[in-house]
Amino acid sequence: QKEVEQDPGPLSVPEGAIVSLNCTYSNSAFQYFMWYRQYSRKGPELLMYTYSSGNKEDGRFTAQVDKSSKYISLFIRDSQPSDSATYLCAMCGTASKLTFGTGTRLQVTL
Amino acid sequence: DTEVTQTPKHLVMGMTNKKSLKCEQHMGHRAMYWYKQKAKKPPELMFVYSYEKLSINESVPSRFSPECPNSSLLNLHLHALQPEDSALYLCASSQSPRGEQPQHFGDGTRLSIL
């Protein structure tokens, strides 16, 4: 079993939809959780960073962490075609070695 | 544009060539990283530099040789690479090597080995 599981998609939604992206993990030592967005031929861009259970909101993006269930989510409201990208969850413990999910490809259609 | 700058953006080299990838950040970060990313896969950690010293080598073949000349620069020297080394090479940095500091990535160097 992988330490981090993420549905690879692809996930296709119409413009304006609410998107839910999820990762589950097995390592209790993970304390810090990140979501990266990666466009084709670009590097991963940090979208959200959190270290506690609960919700964190930034514009149209909400990151949710449930440490008791070892489950994290990223919600995108009012999705736009420009949100079409691969979304990577990543997490780490006290050291900075990141463990990534496999990434979910998202396509937002007009 | 990202705050981690990588050059060149593209590189094609033969298996006998020697080349170097460069990474620069001016955010005052003290940890820098090299990752390798194959198509449709997540980044794989290669090396970590912490306060300009190599702290992690993920059993990377010796044909890849990292160097950190100062706190803003990171190089990856390449020699006698194999076709399977073709990939996107990403540099990242963070304020410190501790997990509470998130990593910021550059846009990578796309490397092709002939």
PDB file of C-alpha atoms in Angstrom:
ATOM      1  CA  GLN A   1       0.000   0.000   0.000  1.00  0.00           C
ATOM      2  CA  LYS A   2       1.302   3.453  -0.905  1.00  0.00           C
ATOM      3  CA  GLU A   3       1.770   5.973   1.902  1.00  0.00           C
ATOM      4  CA  VAL A   4      -0.397   8.479   0.000  1.00  0.00           C
ATOM      5  CA  GLU A   5      -3.285   7.503  -2.264  1.00  0.00           C
ATOM      6  CA  GLN A   6      -4.790   9.923  -4.776  1.00  0.00           C
ATOM      7  CA  ASP A   7      -7.254   9.200  -7.577  1.00  0.00           C
ATOM      8  CA  PRO A   8      -5.399   9.950 -10.839  1.00  0.00           C
ATOM      9  CA  GLY A   9      -8.541  10.936 -12.722  1.00  0.00           C
ATOM     10  CA  PRO A  10      -8.934  12.407 -15.235  1.00  0.00           C
ATOM     11  CA  LEU A  11     -11.751  14.399 -13.688  1.00  0.00           C
ATOM     12  CA  SER A  12     -13.865  16.430 -16.115  1.00  0.00           C
ATOM     13  CA  VAL A  13     -16.312  19.060 -14.836  1.00  0.00           C
ATOM     14  CA  PRO A  14     -18.277  21.913 -16.428  1.00  0.00           C
ATOM     15  CA  GLU A  15     -17.280  25.508 -15.803  1.00  0.00           C
ATOM     16  CA  GLY A  16     -18.737  26.827 -12.561  1.00  0.00           C
ATOM     17  CA  ALA A  17     -18.866  23.431 -10.836  1.00  0.00           C
ATOM     18  CA  ILE A  18     -17.487  22.720  -7.383  1.00  0.00           C
ATOM     19  CA  VAL A  19     -14.509  20.372  -7.590  1.00  0.00           C
ATOM     20  CA  SER A  20     -13.458  18.024  -4.801  1.00  0.00           C
ATOM     21  CA  LEU A  21      -9.984  16.495  -4.861  1.00  0.00           C
ATOM     22  CA  ASN A  22      -8.935  14.019  -2.195  1.00  0.00           C
ATOM     23  CA  CYS A  23      -5.968  12.145  -0.757  1.00  0.00           C
ATOM     24  CA  THR A  24      -5.729   9.518   1.931  1.00  0.00           C
ATOM     25  CA  TYR A  25      -2.573   8.647   3.807  1.00  0.00           C
ATOM     26  CA  SER A  26      -1.353   5.958   6.160  1.00  0.00           C
ATOM     27  CA  ASN A  27       1.632   7.526   7.966  1.00  0.00           C
ATOM     28  CA  SER A  28       0.615   9.058  11.305  1.00  0.00           C
ATOM     29  CA  ALA A  29       3.875  11.059  11.350  1.00  0.00           C
ATOM     30  CA  PHE A  30       2.635  13.376   8.582  1.00  0.00           C
ATOM     31  CA  GLN A  31       1.907  16.787  10.102  1.00  0.00           C
ATOM     32  CA  TYR A  32       2.101  19.251   7.205  1.00  0.00           C
ATOM     33  CA  PHE A  33      -0.119  19.082   4.152  1.00  0.00           C
ATOM     34  CA  MET A  34       0.161  20.850   0.830  1.00  0.00           C
ATOM     35  CA  TRP A  35      -1.671  21.096  -2.448  1.00  0.00           C
ATOM     36  CA  TYR A  36       0.250  21.935  -5.591  1.00  0.00           C
ATOM     37  CA  ARG A  37      -1.121  22.791  -9.024  1.00  0.00           C
ATOM     38  CA  GLN A  38       0.966  21.819 -12.028  1.00  0.00           C
ATOM     39  CA  TYR A  39       0.244  23.044 -15.533  1.00  0.00           C
ATOM     40  CA  SER A  40       1.671  21.178 -18.504  1.00  0.00           C
ATOM     41  CA  ARG A  41       5.396  21.916 -18.959  1.00  0.00           C
ATOM     42  CA  LYS A  42       5.558  23.941 -15.725  1.00  0.00           C
ATOM     43  CA  GLY A  43       6.717  23.228 -12.201  1.00  0.00           C
ATOM     44  CA  PRO A  44       4.347  22.563  -9.278  1.00  0.00           C
ATOM     45  CA  GLU A  45       2.875  25.765  -7.839  1.00  0.00           C
ATOM     46  CA  LEU A  46       2.040  25.848  -4.123  1.00  0.00           C
ATOM     47  CA  LEU A  47      -1.709  26.458  -3.723  1.00  0.00           C
ATOM     48  CA  MET A  48      -2.466  25.635  -0.128  1.00  0.00           C
ATOM     49  CA  TYR A  49      -0.471  24.720   2.957  1.00  0.00           C
ATOM     50  CA  THR A  50      -1.900  23.615   6.294  1.00  0.00           C
ATOM     51  CA  TYR A  51      -0.756  21.776   9.389  1.00  0.00           C
ATOM     52  CA  SER A  52      -3.830  21.328  11.524  1.00  0.00           C
ATOM     53  CA  SER A  53      -7.132  19.570  11.201  1.00  0.00           C
ATOM     54  CA  GLY A  54      -9.926  21.763   9.926  1.00  0.00           C
ATOM     55  CA  ASN A  55     -10.504  24.066   6.990  1.00  0.00           C
ATOM     56  CA  LYS A  56      -8.355  26.759   5.419  1.00  0.00           C
ATOM     57  CA  GLU A  57      -9.791  29.051   2.774  1.00  0.00           C
ATOM     58  CA  ASP A  58      -8.010  31.167   0.148  1.00  0.00           C
ATOM     59  CA  GLY A  59     -10.255  32.729  -2.472  1.00  0.00           C
ATOM     60  CA  ARG A  60     -11.994  29.965  -4.428  1.00  0.00           C
ATOM     61  CA  PHE A  61      -9.866  27.265  -2.780  1.00  0.00           C
ATOM     62  CA  THR A  62     -10.542  25.471   0.509  1.00  0.00           C
ATOM     63  CA  ALA A  63      -8.183  22.902   1.993  1.00  0.00           C
ATOM     64  CA  GLN A  64      -9.573  20.458   4.519  1.00  0.00           C
ATOM     65  CA  VAL A  65      -7.588  18.137   6.777  1.00  0.00           C
ATOM     66  CA  ASP A  66      -9.008  15.336   8.921  1.00  0.00           C
ATOM     67  CA  LYS A  67      -6.091  13.792  10.801  1.00  0.00           C
ATOM     68  CA  SER A  68      -8.282  11.303  12.631  1.00  0.00           C
ATOM     69  CA  SER A  69      -9.381   9.802   9.307  1.00  0.00           C
ATOM     70  CA  LYS A  70      -6.032  10.489   7.563  1.00  0.00           C
ATOM     71  CA  TYR A  71      -7.866  12.281   4.785  1.00  0.00           C
ATOM     72  CA  ILE A  72      -7.256  15.615   3.076  1.00  0.00           C
ATOM     73  CA  SER A  73      -9.322  17.452   0.488  1.00  0.00           C
ATOM     74  CA  LEU A  74      -9.089  20.455  -1.796  1.00  0.00           C
ATOM     75  CA  PHE A  75     -12.303  22.145  -2.898  1.00  0.00           C
ATOM     76  CA  ILE A  76     -12.403  24.524  -5.841  1.00  0.00           C
ATOM     77  CA  ARG A  77     -15.509  26.723  -6.097  1.00  0.00           C
ATOM     78  CA  ASP A  78     -16.749  28.258  -9.341  1.00  0.00           C
ATOM     79  CA  SER A  79     -14.225  26.290 -11.360  1.00  0.00           C
ATOM     80  CA  GLN A  80     -12.752  27.962 -14.432  1.00  0.00           C
ATOM     81  CA  PRO A  81     -11.100  26.547 -17.579  1.00  0.00           C
ATOM     82  CA  SER A  82      -7.854  28.046 -16.242  1.00  0.00           C
ATOM     83  CA  ASP A  83      -8.085  25.587 -13.322  1.00  0.00           C
ATOM     84  CA  SER A  84      -7.429  22.731 -15.772  1.00  0.00           C
ATOM     85  CA  ALA A  85      -4.194  21.209 -14.509  1.00  0.00           C
ATOM     86  CA  THR A  86      -2.813  18.339 -12.466  1.00  0.00           C
ATOM     87  CA  TYR A  87      -3.299  18.719  -8.711  1.00  0.00           C
ATOM     88  CA  LEU A  88      -0.757  17.055  -6.433  1.00  0.00           C
ATOM     89  CA  CYS A  89      -1.242  16.524  -2.729  1.00  0.00           C
ATOM     90  CA  ALA A  90       1.964  16.383  -0.690  1.00  0.00           C
ATOM     91  CA  MET A  91       2.723  15.864   2.976  1.00  0.00           C
ATOM     92  CA  CYS A  92       5.614  15.548   5.381  1.00  0.00           C
ATOM     93  CA  GLY A  93       6.567  15.129   9.003  1.00  0.00           C
ATOM     94  CA  THR A  94       9.047  17.268  10.950  1.00  0.00           C
ATOM     95  CA  ALA A  95      11.676  16.821   8.231  1.00  0.00           C
ATOM     96  CA  SER A  96      11.037  18.399   4.857  1.00  0.00           C
ATOM     97  CA  LYS A  97      11.019  15.197   2.798  1.00  0.00           C
ATOM     98  CA  LEU A  98       7.743  15.379   0.870  1.00  0.00           C
ATOM     99  CA  THR A  99       5.612  12.398  -0.003  1.00  0.00           C
ATOM    100  CA  PHE A 100       3.433  13.137  -3.017  1.00  0.00           C
ATOM    101  CA  GLY A 101       0.205  11.634  -4.224  1.00  0.00           C
ATOM    102  CA  THR A 102       0.135  10.491  -7.836  1.00  0.00           C
ATOM    103  CA  GLY A 103      -1.726  13.667  -8.916  1.00  0.00           C
ATOM    104  CA  THR A 104      -5.268  14.175 -10.248  1.00  0.00           C
ATOM    105  CA  ARG A 105      -5.740  15.555 -13.758  1.00  0.00           C
ATOM    106  CA  LEU A 106      -8.601  18.070 -13.809  1.00  0.00           C
ATOM    107  CA  GLN A 107     -10.305  19.323 -16.961  1.00  0.00           C
ATOM    108  CA  VAL A 108     -12.808  22.176 -16.668  1.00  0.00           C
ATOM    109  CA  THR A 109     -14.919  22.448 -19.803  1.00  0.00           C
ATOM    110  CA  LEU A 110     -16.803  25.448 -21.195  1.00  0.00           C
TER     111      LEU A 110
ATOM    112  CA  ASP B   1       6.882  33.533 -13.093  1.00  0.00           C
ATOM    113  CA  THR B   2       8.216  31.595 -10.118  1.00  0.00           C
ATOM    114  CA  GLU B   3      10.738  32.889  -7.580  1.00  0.00           C
ATOM    115  CA  VAL B   4      12.939  29.859  -8.203  1.00  0.00           C
ATOM    116  CA  THR B   5      14.671  30.278 -11.543  1.00  0.00           C
ATOM    117  CA  GLN B   6      16.048  27.329 -13.470  1.00  0.00           C
ATOM    118  CA  THR B   7      18.254  27.356 -16.561  1.00  0.00           C
ATOM    119  CA  PRO B   8      18.246  26.148 -19.196  1.00  0.00           C
ATOM    120  CA  LYS B   9      14.544  25.443 -19.801  1.00  0.00           C
ATOM    121  CA  HIS B  10      15.390  22.706 -22.299  1.00  0.00           C
ATOM    122  CA  LEU B  11      18.525  20.622 -22.776  1.00  0.00           C
ATOM    123  CA  VAL B  12      19.349  17.937 -25.303  1.00  0.00           C
ATOM    124  CA  MET B  13      22.577  16.053 -24.778  1.00  0.00           C
ATOM    125  CA  GLY B  14      24.337  12.924 -25.894  1.00  0.00           C
ATOM    126  CA  MET B  15      25.299  10.149 -23.535  1.00  0.00           C
ATOM    127  CA  THR B  16      28.961  11.203 -23.530  1.00  0.00           C
ATOM    128  CA  ASN B  17      28.376  14.913 -22.893  1.00  0.00           C
ATOM    129  CA  LYS B  18      28.898  16.844 -19.692  1.00  0.00           C
ATOM    130  CA  LYS B  19      26.398  19.576 -18.874  1.00  0.00           C
ATOM    131  CA  SER B  20      25.083  21.425 -15.832  1.00  0.00           C
ATOM    132  CA  LEU B  21      21.649  22.520 -14.676  1.00  0.00           C
ATOM    133  CA  LYS B  22      21.387  25.708 -12.648  1.00  0.00           C
ATOM    134  CA  CYS B  23      18.916  26.895 -10.031  1.00  0.00           C
ATOM    135  CA  GLU B  24      18.742  30.260  -8.294  1.00  0.00           C
ATOM    136  CA  GLN B  25      16.529  31.689  -5.561  1.00  0.00           C
ATOM    137  CA  HIS B  26      16.658  35.078  -3.841  1.00  0.00           C
ATOM    138  CA  MET B  27      14.099  34.453  -1.108  1.00  0.00           C
ATOM    139  CA  GLY B  28      16.761  33.839   1.551  1.00  0.00           C
ATOM    140  CA  HIS B  29      15.795  30.168   1.740  1.00  0.00           C
ATOM    141  CA  ARG B  30      18.355  27.886   3.388  1.00  0.00           C
ATOM    142  CA  ALA B  31      17.171  24.542   2.017  1.00  0.00           C
ATOM    143  CA  MET B  32      17.292  23.603  -1.655  1.00  0.00           C
ATOM    144  CA  TYR B  33      16.210  20.456  -3.440  1.00  0.00           C
ATOM    145  CA  TRP B  34      16.586  18.589  -6.728  1.00  0.00           C
ATOM    146  CA  TYR B  35      13.716  16.448  -7.997  1.00  0.00           C
ATOM    147  CA  LYS B  36      13.245  14.296 -11.089  1.00  0.00           C
ATOM    148  CA  GLN B  37       9.790  14.051 -12.666  1.00  0.00           C
ATOM    149  CA  LYS B  38       8.778  11.610 -15.373  1.00  0.00           C
ATOM    150  CA  ALA B  39       5.635  12.129 -17.438  1.00  0.00           C
ATOM    151  CA  LYS B  40       2.362  11.630 -15.545  1.00  0.00           C
ATOM    152  CA  LYS B  41       4.260  10.879 -12.310  1.00  0.00           C
ATOM    153  CA  PRO B  42       4.848  12.954  -9.176  1.00  0.00           C
ATOM    154  CA  PRO B  43       8.288  14.486  -8.493  1.00  0.00           C
ATOM    155  CA  GLU B  44      10.882  12.136  -6.981  1.00  0.00           C
ATOM    156  CA  LEU B  45      13.394  13.589  -4.537  1.00  0.00           C
ATOM    157  CA  MET B  46      17.049  13.309  -5.558  1.00  0.00           C
ATOM    158  CA  PHE B  47      19.062  15.596  -3.243  1.00  0.00           C
ATOM    159  CA  VAL B  48      18.557  18.001  -0.343  1.00  0.00           C
ATOM    160  CA  TYR B  49      20.941  20.780   0.635  1.00  0.00           C
ATOM    161  CA  SER B  50      20.526  22.226   4.092  1.00  0.00           C
ATOM    162  CA  TYR B  51      22.481  25.404   4.912  1.00  0.00           C
ATOM    163  CA  GLU B  52      24.672  24.717   1.851  1.00  0.00           C
ATOM    164  CA  LYS B  53      25.559  21.195   2.936  1.00  0.00           C
ATOM    165  CA  LEU B  54      24.306  18.007   1.305  1.00  0.00           C
ATOM    166  CA  SER B  55      21.961  16.391   3.820  1.00  0.00           C
ATOM    167  CA  ILE B  56      20.048  13.841   1.737  1.00  0.00           C
ATOM    168  CA  ASN B  57      21.105  11.790  -1.298  1.00  0.00           C
ATOM    169  CA  GLU B  58      18.322   9.435  -2.308  1.00  0.00           C
ATOM    170  CA  SER B  59      20.741   6.813  -3.677  1.00  0.00           C
ATOM    171  CA  VAL B  60      21.119   8.769  -6.904  1.00  0.00           C
ATOM    172  CA  PRO B  61      23.641   7.366  -9.455  1.00  0.00           C
ATOM    173  CA  SER B  62      27.002   9.110  -9.450  1.00  0.00           C
ATOM    174  CA  ARG B  63      26.451  10.401 -12.991  1.00  0.00           C
ATOM    175  CA  PHE B  64      24.407  13.101 -11.223  1.00  0.00           C
ATOM    176  CA  SER B  65      26.578  15.381  -9.079  1.00  0.00           C
ATOM    177  CA  PRO B  66      25.011  18.219  -7.080  1.00  0.00           C
ATOM    178  CA  GLU B  67      26.793  21.359  -5.957  1.00  0.00           C
ATOM    179  CA  CYS B  68      25.718  24.284  -3.786  1.00  0.00           C
ATOM    180  CA  PRO B  69      28.203  27.156  -4.345  1.00  0.00           C
ATOM    181  CA  ASN B  70      26.294  29.533  -2.022  1.00  0.00           C
ATOM    182  CA  SER B  71      22.951  29.914  -0.312  1.00  0.00           C
ATOM    183  CA  SER B  72      21.229  31.189  -3.480  1.00  0.00           C
ATOM    184  CA  LEU B  73      22.584  28.778  -6.071  1.00  0.00           C
ATOM    185  CA  LEU B  74      22.252  25.093  -6.733  1.00  0.00           C
ATOM    186  CA  ASN B  75      23.813  23.189  -9.613  1.00  0.00           C
ATOM    187  CA  LEU B  76      23.350  19.681 -10.918  1.00  0.00           C
ATOM    188  CA  HIS B  77      26.274  18.392 -12.955  1.00  0.00           C
ATOM    189  CA  LEU B  78      25.468  15.696 -15.496  1.00  0.00           C
ATOM    190  CA  HIS B  79      27.889  13.214 -17.058  1.00  0.00           C
ATOM    191  CA  ALA B  80      27.448  10.013 -19.057  1.00  0.00           C
ATOM    192  CA  LEU B  81      23.679  10.006 -18.709  1.00  0.00           C
ATOM    193  CA  GLN B  82      21.424   7.235 -19.984  1.00  0.00           C
ATOM    194  CA  PRO B  83      18.278   7.578 -22.137  1.00  0.00           C
ATOM    195  CA  GLU B  84      16.147   6.712 -19.083  1.00  0.00           C
ATOM    196  CA  ASP B  85      17.445   9.881 -17.429  1.00  0.00           C
ATOM    197  CA  SER B  86      15.312  11.933 -19.822  1.00  0.00           C
ATOM    198  CA  ALA B  87      12.850  13.788 -17.570  1.00  0.00           C
ATOM    199  CA  LEU B  88      11.862  17.155 -16.110  1.00  0.00           C
ATOM    200  CA  TYR B  89      14.384  18.182 -13.442  1.00  0.00           C
ATOM    201  CA  LEU B  90      12.890  20.433 -10.810  1.00  0.00           C
ATOM    202  CA  CYS B  91      14.592  22.612  -8.250  1.00  0.00           C
ATOM    203  CA  ALA B  92      12.787  23.698  -5.085  1.00  0.00           C
ATOM    204  CA  SER B  93      13.611  25.763  -2.028  1.00  0.00           C
ATOM    205  CA  SER B  94      12.204  26.306   1.453  1.00  0.00           C
ATOM    206  CA  GLN B  95      13.020  28.659   4.333  1.00  0.00           C
ATOM    207  CA  SER B  96      14.532  25.805   6.303  1.00  0.00           C
ATOM    208  CA  PRO B  97      14.789  22.033   5.967  1.00  0.00           C
ATOM    209  CA  ARG B  98      12.020  21.580   8.536  1.00  0.00           C
ATOM    210  CA  GLY B  99       8.653  20.285   7.466  1.00  0.00           C
ATOM    211  CA  GLU B 100       6.714  23.384   8.578  1.00  0.00           C
ATOM    212  CA  GLN B 101       8.306  25.388   5.782  1.00  0.00           C
ATOM    213  CA  PRO B 102       6.653  24.606   2.419  1.00  0.00           C
ATOM    214  CA  GLN B 103       8.720  24.064  -0.694  1.00  0.00           C
ATOM    215  CA  HIS B 104       8.525  26.358  -3.714  1.00  0.00           C
ATOM    216  CA  PHE B 105       9.367  24.917  -7.111  1.00  0.00           C
ATOM    217  CA  GLY B 106      10.907  26.297 -10.264  1.00  0.00           C
ATOM    218  CA  ASP B 107       9.557  25.452 -13.720  1.00  0.00           C
ATOM    219  CA  GLY B 108      12.242  22.868 -14.329  1.00  0.00           C
ATOM    220  CA  THR B 109      14.682  21.890 -17.035  1.00  0.00           C
ATOM    221  CA  ARG B 110      13.336  19.443 -19.592  1.00  0.00           C
ATOM    222  CA  LEU B 111      16.213  17.096 -20.326  1.00  0.00           C
ATOM    223  CA  SER B 112      16.417  14.770 -23.318  1.00  0.00           C
ATOM    224  CA  ILE B 113      19.225  12.225 -23.664  1.00  0.00           C
ATOM    225  CA  LEU B 114      19.947  11.049 -27.187  1.00  0.00           C
TER     226      LEU B 114
END
